[in-house]
Amino acid sequence: MDFVAYLQQSPRVFLIFSGLLGLVVGSFLNVVAHRLPAMMERAWRRECREWLADEEDAPPDEEAPLTLSHPPSRCPHCGHRITAKENIPVLSWLLLRGRCAGCGQAISPRYPLVEAMTALLSVAVAWHFGVTWQTAAGLGFTWALIALTLIDFDVQLLPDSITQPLLWAGLLLTLAPLFATPRDAILGAVAGYLSLWSVFQAFKLLTGKEGMGYGDFKLLAVFGAWFGWQYLPQVLIVSSIVGAAVGIGLILFRGRDRSIPIPFGPYLAAAGWIALMWGDAINNAYLRWAGLA
C-alpha cells in the first residue's frame, strides 16, 4: 500500500500528518517573515549602489550575504546560535519557558503562535478537502497567505516574490481545473487587479494621498486567478468590513493615530482563505437570499 492510499484509509493519520507538517512550515514562515524584508532592503540598497557606481560618494558594499537559510538563526540579544534542539516548533519555546538558552532574554510568543496557527489552518484545509490535489494546493496557498500577512503587518509590504508565483500558480491550476476554469481565472486576475487599482487612483485624485499599496492589487488578482471573478465581491466585502472594524477599534480604544497607515493585506488574506474554504457556500447563500438561485 502506497503512502497516499494509506492516508486515504486513515483520515486521522492524515490530519495528524498535516498538523505536524504545518508546525514545521510555520517555523519556516517565521524565518521568511523576518528575513525576506531584510533581503529586499539589501537588494534595494545594492541596486542604488550600482546606480551610483560612477559617483564619488557611492557607499561601499560591506553587508554579509543574507538568505532564508544563511546565516543560521541566532539570538538577537547575545548571538547564541539556535540549535536543532532549541528549534522544535512550539515545544522548544515551552521547554525554554520562552527565554533564550544563552542569555535568558525573552523570546517573543509570536513564534510559537505562528507555528500553532499554521498547524491549525493546515489541519482545517486537510479536513475540508481530504486526500486530494485541492489539499496540496490549498496548503501552499494557506502558507503563502500566512507569510504575506506577517510581512505586511510588520513592514507594510506584500513581496512580489510571493504574490507573483502565487498568481501564476493559480492560473496553472486551472489546467486541471482545481478551483476555477481558465476563462474565469483570467477574468478574475484582471478584474481583481483593476478593481483596487481604480479605487487607488480615484482616492489619490480626490485626496492627493495613496490609500493602499500596489501589493494589495496583486493579492486580489491572486484570488481572482485562483477562484475566478465570481469570488471577488465576497473577498472585497469581507476584507473591507473586517479591516474597517479593526481600524476603527484601534483608533477608538487604543488611541491609534489616524495618519498611521493600517495594512490591508492581512484582511485581504483572511478573506481569501475564507473563500478557499467556504467560498461556494457563501456565494450560494447570497444567491438564494437575493432570489437568484
Short mmCIF file of C-alpha atoms in Angstrom, two decimals:
data_model
loop_
_atom_site.label_atom_id
_atom_site.label_comp_id
_atom_site.label_asym_id
_atom_site.label_seq_id
_atom_site.Cartn_x
_atom_site.Cartn_y
_atom_site.Cartn_z
CA MET A 1 0.00 0.00 0.00
CA ASP A 2 1.47 3.33 -1.01
CA PHE A 3 1.55 6.35 1.30
CA VAL A 4 -1.34 8.21 -0.39
CA ALA A 5 -3.61 5.17 -0.22
CA TYR A 6 -2.70 4.72 3.44
CA LEU A 7 -3.64 8.33 4.19
CA GLN A 8 -6.93 7.91 2.32
CA GLN A 9 -7.81 4.94 4.53
CA SER A 10 -6.57 6.62 7.72
CA PRO A 11 -8.08 10.13 7.91
CA ARG A 12 -6.88 10.62 11.48
CA VAL A 13 -3.29 9.93 10.48
CA PHE A 14 -3.72 12.29 7.53
CA LEU A 15 -4.86 15.10 9.82
CA ILE A 16 -2.02 14.47 12.28
CA PHE A 17 0.48 14.44 9.42
CA SER A 18 -0.96 17.71 8.09
CA GLY A 19 -0.72 19.30 11.54
CA LEU A 20 2.89 18.23 12.04
CA LEU A 21 3.77 19.45 8.58
CA GLY A 22 2.07 22.75 9.41
CA LEU A 23 4.19 23.10 12.55
CA VAL A 24 7.40 22.67 10.58
CA VAL A 25 6.27 25.05 7.84
CA GLY A 26 5.14 27.56 10.46
CA SER A 27 8.66 27.62 11.87
CA PHE A 28 9.99 28.33 8.39
CA LEU A 29 7.39 31.06 7.84
CA ASN A 30 8.72 32.85 10.92
CA VAL A 31 12.10 32.93 9.18
CA VAL A 32 10.55 34.16 5.93
CA ALA A 33 8.67 36.95 7.68
CA HIS A 34 11.83 38.08 9.46
CA ARG A 35 14.40 37.74 6.69
CA LEU A 36 12.61 38.41 3.41
CA PRO A 37 12.01 42.12 4.11
CA ALA A 38 15.67 42.48 5.15
CA MET A 39 16.74 40.69 1.96
CA MET A 40 14.56 43.04 -0.10
CA GLU A 41 16.03 46.10 1.62
CA ARG A 42 19.56 44.87 0.95
CA ALA A 43 18.69 44.26 -2.69
CA TRP A 44 17.34 47.81 -2.99
CA ARG A 45 20.50 49.24 -1.42
CA ARG A 46 22.64 47.13 -3.75
CA GLU A 47 20.72 48.44 -6.75
CA CYS A 48 21.24 52.00 -5.51
CA ARG A 49 24.98 51.38 -5.15
CA GLU A 50 25.10 50.03 -8.70
CA TRP A 51 23.26 53.12 -9.92
CA LEU A 52 25.72 55.33 -8.06
CA ALA A 53 28.72 53.30 -9.21
CA ASP A 54 30.15 56.25 -11.11
CA GLU A 55 29.56 58.69 -8.27
CA GLU A 56 32.35 59.52 -5.86
CA ASP A 57 30.03 59.27 -2.84
CA ALA A 58 28.78 55.77 -3.67
CA PRO A 59 28.74 53.81 -0.35
CA PRO A 60 30.78 50.62 -0.17
CA ASP A 61 29.11 47.22 -0.13
CA GLU A 62 30.06 45.76 3.25
CA GLU A 63 26.97 43.68 4.03
CA ALA A 64 27.31 39.97 4.68
CA PRO A 65 25.21 37.65 2.48
CA LEU A 66 21.69 37.02 3.77
CA THR A 67 19.33 34.30 2.55
CA LEU A 68 16.46 32.34 4.05
CA SER A 69 18.92 29.61 5.07
CA HIS A 70 22.11 31.54 5.80
CA PRO A 71 23.41 32.57 8.25
CA PRO A 72 21.99 30.18 10.88
CA SER A 73 19.45 31.66 13.29
CA ARG A 74 20.86 33.35 16.37
CA CYS A 75 19.55 35.19 19.40
CA PRO A 76 19.36 38.91 18.50
CA HIS A 77 20.50 39.83 22.03
CA CYS A 78 23.56 37.65 22.67
CA GLY A 79 24.28 36.00 19.33
CA HIS A 80 23.67 32.49 20.70
CA ARG A 81 23.24 30.08 17.78
CA ILE A 82 19.87 28.33 17.85
CA THR A 83 20.47 24.57 17.94
CA ALA A 84 18.18 21.96 16.42
CA LYS A 85 17.02 21.01 19.91
CA GLU A 86 16.03 24.63 20.54
CA ASN A 87 14.21 24.92 17.22
CA ILE A 88 11.45 22.32 17.63
CA PRO A 89 8.17 24.11 16.79
CA VAL A 90 6.20 25.20 19.88
CA LEU A 91 7.77 22.53 22.11
CA SER A 92 11.19 24.20 22.35
CA TRP A 93 9.60 27.53 23.30
CA LEU A 94 7.64 25.81 26.07
CA LEU A 95 10.66 23.85 27.37
CA LEU A 96 12.78 27.01 27.35
CA ARG A 97 9.92 28.86 29.09
CA GLY A 98 10.04 31.46 26.40
CA ARG A 99 13.63 32.50 27.06
CA CYS A 100 16.95 32.26 25.21
CA ALA A 101 19.13 29.39 26.39
CA GLY A 102 22.18 31.63 26.12
CA CYS A 103 21.26 34.91 27.82
CA GLY A 104 17.81 34.34 29.26
CA GLN A 105 16.18 37.15 27.29
CA ALA A 106 12.51 36.66 26.49
CA ILE A 107 11.62 35.08 23.14
CA SER A 108 8.54 36.58 21.53
CA PRO A 109 5.44 34.36 21.86
CA ARG A 110 4.70 35.25 18.24
CA TYR A 111 6.98 32.41 17.09
CA PRO A 112 5.03 29.53 18.69
CA LEU A 113 1.73 31.26 17.92
CA VAL A 114 2.56 31.40 14.20
CA GLU A 115 3.64 27.74 14.29
CA ALA A 116 0.47 26.67 16.10
CA MET A 117 -1.77 28.76 13.83
CA THR A 118 -0.12 27.34 10.71
CA ALA A 119 -0.70 23.83 12.05
CA LEU A 120 -4.36 24.53 12.84
CA LEU A 121 -5.07 26.09 9.45
CA SER A 122 -3.26 23.20 7.72
CA VAL A 123 -5.42 20.69 9.56
CA ALA A 124 -8.54 22.68 8.63
CA VAL A 125 -7.59 22.59 4.93
CA ALA A 126 -6.80 18.86 5.09
CA TRP A 127 -10.06 18.10 6.86
CA HIS A 128 -12.08 20.20 4.40
CA PHE A 129 -10.68 18.78 1.15
CA GLY A 130 -9.44 15.33 2.21
CA VAL A 131 -6.63 13.49 0.47
CA THR A 132 -6.91 15.39 -2.81
CA TRP A 133 -4.92 17.70 -5.03
CA GLN A 134 -7.07 20.52 -3.67
CA THR A 135 -5.49 19.95 -0.27
CA ALA A 136 -1.96 20.12 -1.68
CA ALA A 137 -2.76 23.36 -3.49
CA GLY A 138 -4.74 24.73 -0.55
CA LEU A 139 -1.88 24.13 1.87
CA GLY A 140 0.58 26.02 -0.32
CA PHE A 141 -1.98 28.81 -0.72
CA THR A 142 -2.54 28.98 3.04
CA TRP A 143 1.15 29.07 3.90
CA ALA A 144 1.81 31.84 1.37
CA LEU A 145 -1.04 33.91 2.85
CA ILE A 146 0.38 33.49 6.35
CA ALA A 147 3.78 34.75 5.18
CA LEU A 148 2.19 37.72 3.40
CA THR A 149 0.10 38.57 6.46
CA LEU A 150 3.11 38.60 8.77
CA ILE A 151 5.24 40.68 6.42
CA ASP A 152 2.51 43.21 5.66
CA PHE A 153 1.74 43.54 9.36
CA ASP A 154 5.42 44.18 10.13
CA VAL A 155 6.59 46.42 7.27
CA GLN A 156 3.51 47.16 5.10
CA LEU A 157 4.84 45.20 2.13
CA LEU A 158 3.41 42.33 0.07
CA PRO A 159 6.52 40.99 -1.70
CA ASP A 160 6.33 40.24 -5.42
CA SER A 161 8.48 37.18 -4.72
CA ILE A 162 5.39 35.64 -3.08
CA THR A 163 2.41 37.22 -4.84
CA GLN A 164 3.66 36.70 -8.39
CA PRO A 165 4.39 32.94 -8.09
CA LEU A 166 1.06 32.60 -6.30
CA LEU A 167 -0.71 34.33 -9.20
CA TRP A 168 0.93 32.07 -11.79
CA ALA A 169 0.19 29.00 -9.67
CA GLY A 170 -3.50 29.92 -9.62
CA LEU A 171 -3.58 30.28 -13.39
CA LEU A 172 -1.72 27.00 -13.93
CA LEU A 173 -4.11 25.15 -11.61
CA THR A 174 -6.96 25.99 -14.00
CA LEU A 175 -5.49 23.41 -16.39
CA ALA A 176 -6.77 20.68 -14.04
CA PRO A 177 -9.01 22.61 -13.11
CA LEU A 178 -8.96 22.52 -9.30
CA PHE A 179 -10.85 25.66 -8.33
CA ALA A 180 -11.71 27.71 -11.44
CA THR A 181 -11.83 27.45 -15.22
CA PRO A 182 -9.18 29.23 -17.30
CA ARG A 183 -11.71 31.81 -18.52
CA ASP A 184 -12.96 32.67 -15.03
CA ALA A 185 -9.42 32.76 -13.65
CA ILE A 186 -8.07 35.11 -16.32
CA LEU A 187 -11.05 37.43 -15.94
CA GLY A 188 -10.66 37.20 -12.16
CA ALA A 189 -6.98 38.12 -12.22
CA VAL A 190 -7.61 41.13 -14.45
CA ALA A 191 -10.72 42.26 -12.56
CA GLY A 192 -9.04 41.77 -9.19
CA TYR A 193 -6.09 43.97 -10.08
CA LEU A 194 -8.05 46.68 -11.88
CA SER A 195 -10.77 46.98 -9.23
CA LEU A 196 -8.41 48.03 -6.43
CA TRP A 197 -6.21 49.95 -8.85
CA SER A 198 -9.25 52.02 -9.83
CA VAL A 199 -10.10 52.68 -6.17
CA PHE A 200 -6.48 53.68 -5.56
CA GLN A 201 -6.46 56.13 -8.46
CA ALA A 202 -9.82 57.64 -7.52
CA PHE A 203 -8.77 58.11 -3.89
CA LYS A 204 -5.47 59.67 -4.94
CA LEU A 205 -7.26 62.02 -7.34
CA LEU A 206 -9.71 63.17 -4.66
CA THR A 207 -7.35 63.42 -1.68
CA GLY A 208 -3.85 63.61 -3.13
CA LYS A 209 -2.89 60.64 -0.94
CA GLU A 210 -2.22 56.98 -1.65
CA GLY A 211 -4.79 54.87 0.17
CA MET A 212 -3.16 51.47 -0.39
CA GLY A 213 -0.14 49.79 -1.93
CA TYR A 214 0.26 48.03 -5.25
CA GLY A 215 0.73 44.76 -3.39
CA ASP A 216 -2.96 44.85 -2.47
CA PHE A 217 -3.92 44.99 -6.17
CA LYS A 218 -1.71 41.98 -6.86
CA LEU A 219 -3.09 39.99 -3.94
CA LEU A 220 -6.68 40.50 -5.07
CA ALA A 221 -5.57 39.46 -8.57
CA VAL A 222 -4.22 36.27 -6.96
CA PHE A 223 -7.65 35.45 -5.54
CA GLY A 224 -9.26 36.11 -8.90
CA ALA A 225 -6.77 33.76 -10.56
CA TRP A 226 -7.33 31.00 -8.01
CA PHE A 227 -11.12 31.11 -7.65
CA GLY A 228 -12.47 33.11 -10.57
CA TRP A 229 -14.04 36.55 -10.86
CA GLN A 230 -17.22 35.37 -9.10
CA TYR A 231 -15.42 35.31 -5.74
CA LEU A 232 -14.04 38.85 -5.85
CA PRO A 233 -17.14 40.62 -4.41
CA GLN A 234 -17.18 38.46 -1.30
CA VAL A 235 -13.43 38.86 -0.77
CA LEU A 236 -13.71 42.64 -1.04
CA ILE A 237 -16.76 42.85 1.20
CA VAL A 238 -15.39 40.58 3.94
CA SER A 239 -11.93 42.19 3.95
CA SER A 240 -13.36 45.73 3.95
CA ILE A 241 -15.77 45.06 6.81
CA VAL A 242 -13.13 43.38 8.97
CA GLY A 243 -10.47 45.97 8.11
CA ALA A 244 -12.81 48.88 8.87
CA ALA A 245 -13.91 47.33 12.17
CA VAL A 246 -10.34 46.70 13.30
CA GLY A 247 -9.17 50.14 12.18
CA ILE A 248 -11.99 51.95 13.97
CA GLY A 249 -11.41 49.84 17.07
CA LEU A 250 -7.71 50.72 17.13
CA ILE A 251 -8.50 54.42 16.81
CA LEU A 252 -11.27 54.46 19.44
CA PHE A 253 -9.92 52.08 22.07
CA ARG A 254 -6.15 52.22 21.64
CA GLY A 255 -5.74 55.81 20.52
CA ARG A 256 -4.04 54.91 17.26
CA ASP A 257 -3.04 57.94 15.18
CA ARG A 258 -5.35 58.13 12.17
CA SER A 259 -2.43 59.24 10.00
CA ILE A 260 -0.58 55.95 10.61
CA PRO A 261 -1.40 53.52 7.78
CA ILE A 262 -3.10 50.22 8.62
CA PRO A 263 -2.05 47.34 6.33
CA PHE A 264 -4.93 45.97 4.27
CA GLY A 265 -3.12 42.80 3.19
CA PRO A 266 -3.91 40.77 6.34
CA TYR A 267 -7.64 41.37 5.90
CA LEU A 268 -7.47 40.50 2.21
CA ALA A 269 -5.55 37.35 3.11
CA ALA A 270 -8.15 36.34 5.71
CA ALA A 271 -10.99 36.91 3.24
CA GLY A 272 -9.11 34.95 0.56
CA TRP A 273 -8.63 31.99 2.90
CA ILE A 274 -12.33 32.07 3.79
CA ALA A 275 -13.08 31.99 0.05
CA LEU A 276 -10.85 28.93 -0.30
CA MET A 277 -12.73 27.10 2.41
CA TRP A 278 -16.33 28.29 2.13
CA GLY A 279 -16.50 30.46 -0.96
CA ASP A 280 -19.03 28.28 -2.77
CA ALA A 281 -21.31 28.16 0.28
CA ILE A 282 -21.12 31.93 0.74
CA ASN A 283 -21.89 32.65 -2.92
CA ASN A 284 -24.76 30.15 -2.98
CA ALA A 285 -26.23 31.54 0.23
CA TYR A 286 -26.13 35.06 -1.21
CA LEU A 287 -27.78 33.95 -4.46
CA ARG A 288 -30.56 32.24 -2.51
CA TRP A 289 -31.03 35.30 -0.28
CA ALA A 290 -31.20 37.54 -3.35
CA GLY A 291 -33.67 35.20 -5.03
CA LEU A 292 -31.28 34.49 -7.91
CA ALA A 293 -30.97 30.76 -7.29
#
